[in-house]
Amino acid sequence: MDKVIDGVFYTSLKQIYNPKGDVFHAMKQSDVGFNGFGEVYFSSIHYGDIKPWKKHLHMTLNLVVPIGCIRFVIYDDREKSPTKGLFNEFTLSPEKYCRLTVPPGVWMAFQGVGRELNLLLNVANLEHDPNEMVRIDLEEIKYGW
């Protein structure tokens, strides 16, 4: 990837291995991308399925995939953005254990890549509000899924 969309961060995370069970870090208050706390939730996606484009107007997402493998595609259509028109693709999994920070105002869709359970964790700065986001069909933004 040549250029990352303005405001997007891809941060390596620490895993602490223990023979009785591992620790997977997700986010600390001092981390880049932390923009306050609103809610934390898990979401799953089945292998091959794609959850279509969604744009949050105010919420910052901090996404981690502790189980499975998920491909995230982000598209920037913000008028004053230096990365307007750019797509970024990130694949997160325990093997590529990172946090993806997605700022408000950019589009995101994601696909289940792992054949078993694909689970994402979102540490969001705001509580869920259906009026705070815009959803469109997958076909409305052209991308080679």
CSV table of C-alpha atoms in Angstrom, one decimal:
chain,number,residue,atom,x,y,z
A,1,MET,CA,0.0,0.0,0.0
A,2,ASP,CA,1.5,3.3,-1.1
A,3,LYS,CA,-0.5,5.8,0.9
A,4,VAL,CA,-2.8,5.4,3.9
A,5,ILE,CA,-6.1,7.3,3.9
A,6,ASP,CA,-5.8,10.5,6.0
A,7,GLY,CA,-6.8,9.7,9.7
A,8,VAL,CA,-6.6,5.9,9.3
A,9,PHE,CA,-4.1,4.1,11.5
A,10,TYR,CA,-2.8,0.6,11.4
A,11,THR,CA,-1.2,-0.2,14.7
A,12,SER,CA,0.6,-3.5,15.6
A,13,LEU,CA,-0.7,-5.0,18.9
A,14,LYS,CA,0.9,-7.0,21.5
A,15,GLN,CA,0.0,-10.7,22.2
A,16,ILE,CA,1.3,-12.3,25.4
A,17,TYR,CA,1.6,-16.0,24.9
A,18,ASN,CA,0.9,-18.2,27.9
A,19,PRO,CA,0.6,-22.0,27.9
A,20,LYS,CA,-2.7,-21.7,29.8
A,21,GLY,CA,-4.2,-19.0,27.6
A,22,ASP,CA,-2.9,-16.0,25.7
A,23,VAL,CA,-3.6,-12.3,26.3
A,24,PHE,CA,-4.5,-10.2,23.3
A,25,HIS,CA,-4.1,-6.4,23.8
A,26,ALA,CA,-6.7,-4.2,22.1
A,27,MET,CA,-6.5,-0.6,23.2
A,28,LYS,CA,-5.2,1.7,26.0
A,29,GLN,CA,-6.2,5.2,26.7
A,30,SER,CA,-2.7,6.4,25.7
A,31,ASP,CA,-2.9,4.7,22.2
A,32,VAL,CA,-3.0,6.6,18.9
A,33,GLY,CA,-6.6,6.4,17.8
A,34,PHE,CA,-8.2,6.5,21.2
A,35,ASN,CA,-10.8,9.3,21.0
A,36,GLY,CA,-12.8,8.7,24.2
A,37,PHE,CA,-15.0,5.8,25.1
A,38,GLY,CA,-18.6,5.2,24.1
A,39,GLU,CA,-19.0,1.4,23.7
A,40,VAL,CA,-17.2,-1.8,22.9
A,41,TYR,CA,-18.9,-4.5,20.9
A,42,PHE,CA,-18.1,-7.7,19.0
A,43,SER,CA,-19.5,-8.5,15.5
A,44,SER,CA,-19.1,-11.7,13.5
A,45,ILE,CA,-19.1,-12.3,9.7
A,46,HIS,CA,-19.3,-15.6,7.9
A,47,TYR,CA,-16.7,-16.8,5.4
A,48,GLY,CA,-17.2,-15.1,2.0
A,49,ASP,CA,-19.9,-12.7,3.2
A,50,ILE,CA,-19.5,-9.0,2.8
A,51,LYS,CA,-21.0,-6.4,5.1
A,52,PRO,CA,-21.7,-3.4,2.8
A,53,TRP,CA,-20.5,0.2,2.9
A,54,LYS,CA,-21.1,2.2,6.0
A,55,LYS,CA,-19.9,5.7,6.9
A,56,HIS,CA,-20.0,7.0,10.4
A,57,LEU,CA,-20.5,10.8,10.7
A,58,HIS,CA,-19.0,11.2,14.2
A,59,MET,CA,-17.8,7.8,15.4
A,60,THR,CA,-14.2,6.7,15.4
A,61,LEU,CA,-13.8,2.9,15.0
A,62,ASN,CA,-10.9,0.9,16.5
A,63,LEU,CA,-11.2,-2.6,15.0
A,64,VAL,CA,-9.3,-5.7,16.2
A,65,VAL,CA,-9.8,-9.3,15.0
A,66,PRO,CA,-8.8,-11.7,17.7
A,67,ILE,CA,-10.4,-14.7,16.0
A,68,GLY,CA,-10.6,-15.6,12.3
A,69,CYS,CA,-9.6,-13.3,9.5
A,70,ILE,CA,-11.4,-10.3,8.1
A,71,ARG,CA,-10.6,-8.0,5.1
A,72,PHE,CA,-11.5,-4.4,5.5
A,73,VAL,CA,-11.8,-1.9,2.6
A,74,ILE,CA,-11.9,1.8,3.3
A,75,TYR,CA,-12.8,4.5,0.8
A,76,ASP,CA,-12.2,8.2,1.2
A,77,ASP,CA,-14.7,10.5,-0.6
A,78,ARG,CA,-14.3,13.5,1.8
A,79,GLU,CA,-14.2,16.7,-0.2
A,80,LYS,CA,-11.3,18.4,1.6
A,81,SER,CA,-9.3,15.2,2.3
A,82,PRO,CA,-5.7,15.0,0.8
A,83,THR,CA,-6.5,11.3,0.1
A,84,LYS,CA,-9.9,11.8,-1.6
A,85,GLY,CA,-10.6,9.0,-4.0
A,86,LEU,CA,-8.2,6.5,-2.4
A,87,PHE,CA,-9.0,3.0,-1.3
A,88,ASN,CA,-7.1,1.1,1.4
A,89,GLU,CA,-7.4,-2.6,2.1
A,90,PHE,CA,-6.4,-4.2,5.4
A,91,THR,CA,-6.6,-7.8,6.5
A,92,LEU,CA,-6.7,-8.4,10.3
A,93,SER,CA,-6.3,-11.7,12.1
A,94,PRO,CA,-4.4,-13.2,15.1
A,95,GLU,CA,-1.5,-13.8,12.7
A,96,LYS,CA,-1.6,-10.1,11.6
A,97,TYR,CA,-2.6,-8.8,15.0
A,98,CYS,CA,-3.2,-5.1,14.6
A,99,ARG,CA,-5.8,-2.4,15.4
A,100,LEU,CA,-7.3,-0.5,12.5
A,101,THR,CA,-8.5,3.0,13.5
A,102,VAL,CA,-11.1,4.4,11.1
A,103,PRO,CA,-12.0,8.1,11.4
A,104,PRO,CA,-15.5,9.5,10.9
A,105,GLY,CA,-16.4,10.4,7.3
A,106,VAL,CA,-14.9,7.5,5.4
A,107,TRP,CA,-16.7,4.5,3.9
A,108,MET,CA,-15.9,1.0,5.2
A,109,ALA,CA,-17.0,-2.5,4.1
A,110,PHE,CA,-15.6,-5.8,5.2
A,111,GLN,CA,-15.5,-9.5,4.2
A,112,GLY,CA,-15.1,-12.7,6.2
A,113,VAL,CA,-11.9,-14.4,5.0
A,114,GLY,CA,-11.5,-17.1,7.6
A,115,ARG,CA,-13.4,-20.4,7.1
A,116,GLU,CA,-14.4,-20.6,10.8
A,117,LEU,CA,-15.6,-17.9,13.1
A,118,ASN,CA,-14.5,-14.4,12.1
A,119,LEU,CA,-14.9,-12.1,15.1
A,120,LEU,CA,-14.2,-8.4,15.3
A,121,LEU,CA,-14.0,-6.1,18.3
A,122,ASN,CA,-14.8,-2.4,18.0
A,123,VAL,CA,-13.7,0.1,20.6
A,124,ALA,CA,-15.8,3.0,19.6
A,125,ASN,CA,-15.7,6.5,21.0
A,126,LEU,CA,-19.5,6.9,20.8
A,127,GLU,CA,-22.5,4.7,21.7
A,128,HIS,CA,-24.4,3.3,18.7
A,129,ASP,CA,-26.8,5.7,17.1
A,130,PRO,CA,-28.5,4.6,13.8
A,131,ASN,CA,-28.9,8.3,12.9
A,132,GLU,CA,-25.1,8.8,13.1
A,133,MET,CA,-24.3,6.6,10.1
A,134,VAL,CA,-25.0,6.3,6.4
A,135,ARG,CA,-25.4,2.9,4.7
A,136,ILE,CA,-25.4,2.1,1.0
A,137,ASP,CA,-25.4,-1.0,-1.1
A,138,LEU,CA,-22.2,-2.7,-1.9
A,139,GLU,CA,-22.5,-1.9,-5.7
A,140,GLU,CA,-22.7,1.8,-5.1
A,141,ILE,CA,-19.0,2.1,-4.6
A,142,LYS,CA,-17.1,0.2,-7.3
A,143,TYR,CA,-14.5,-2.1,-5.8
A,144,GLY,CA,-13.1,-5.5,-7.0
A,145,TRP,CA,-14.3,-7.8,-4.2
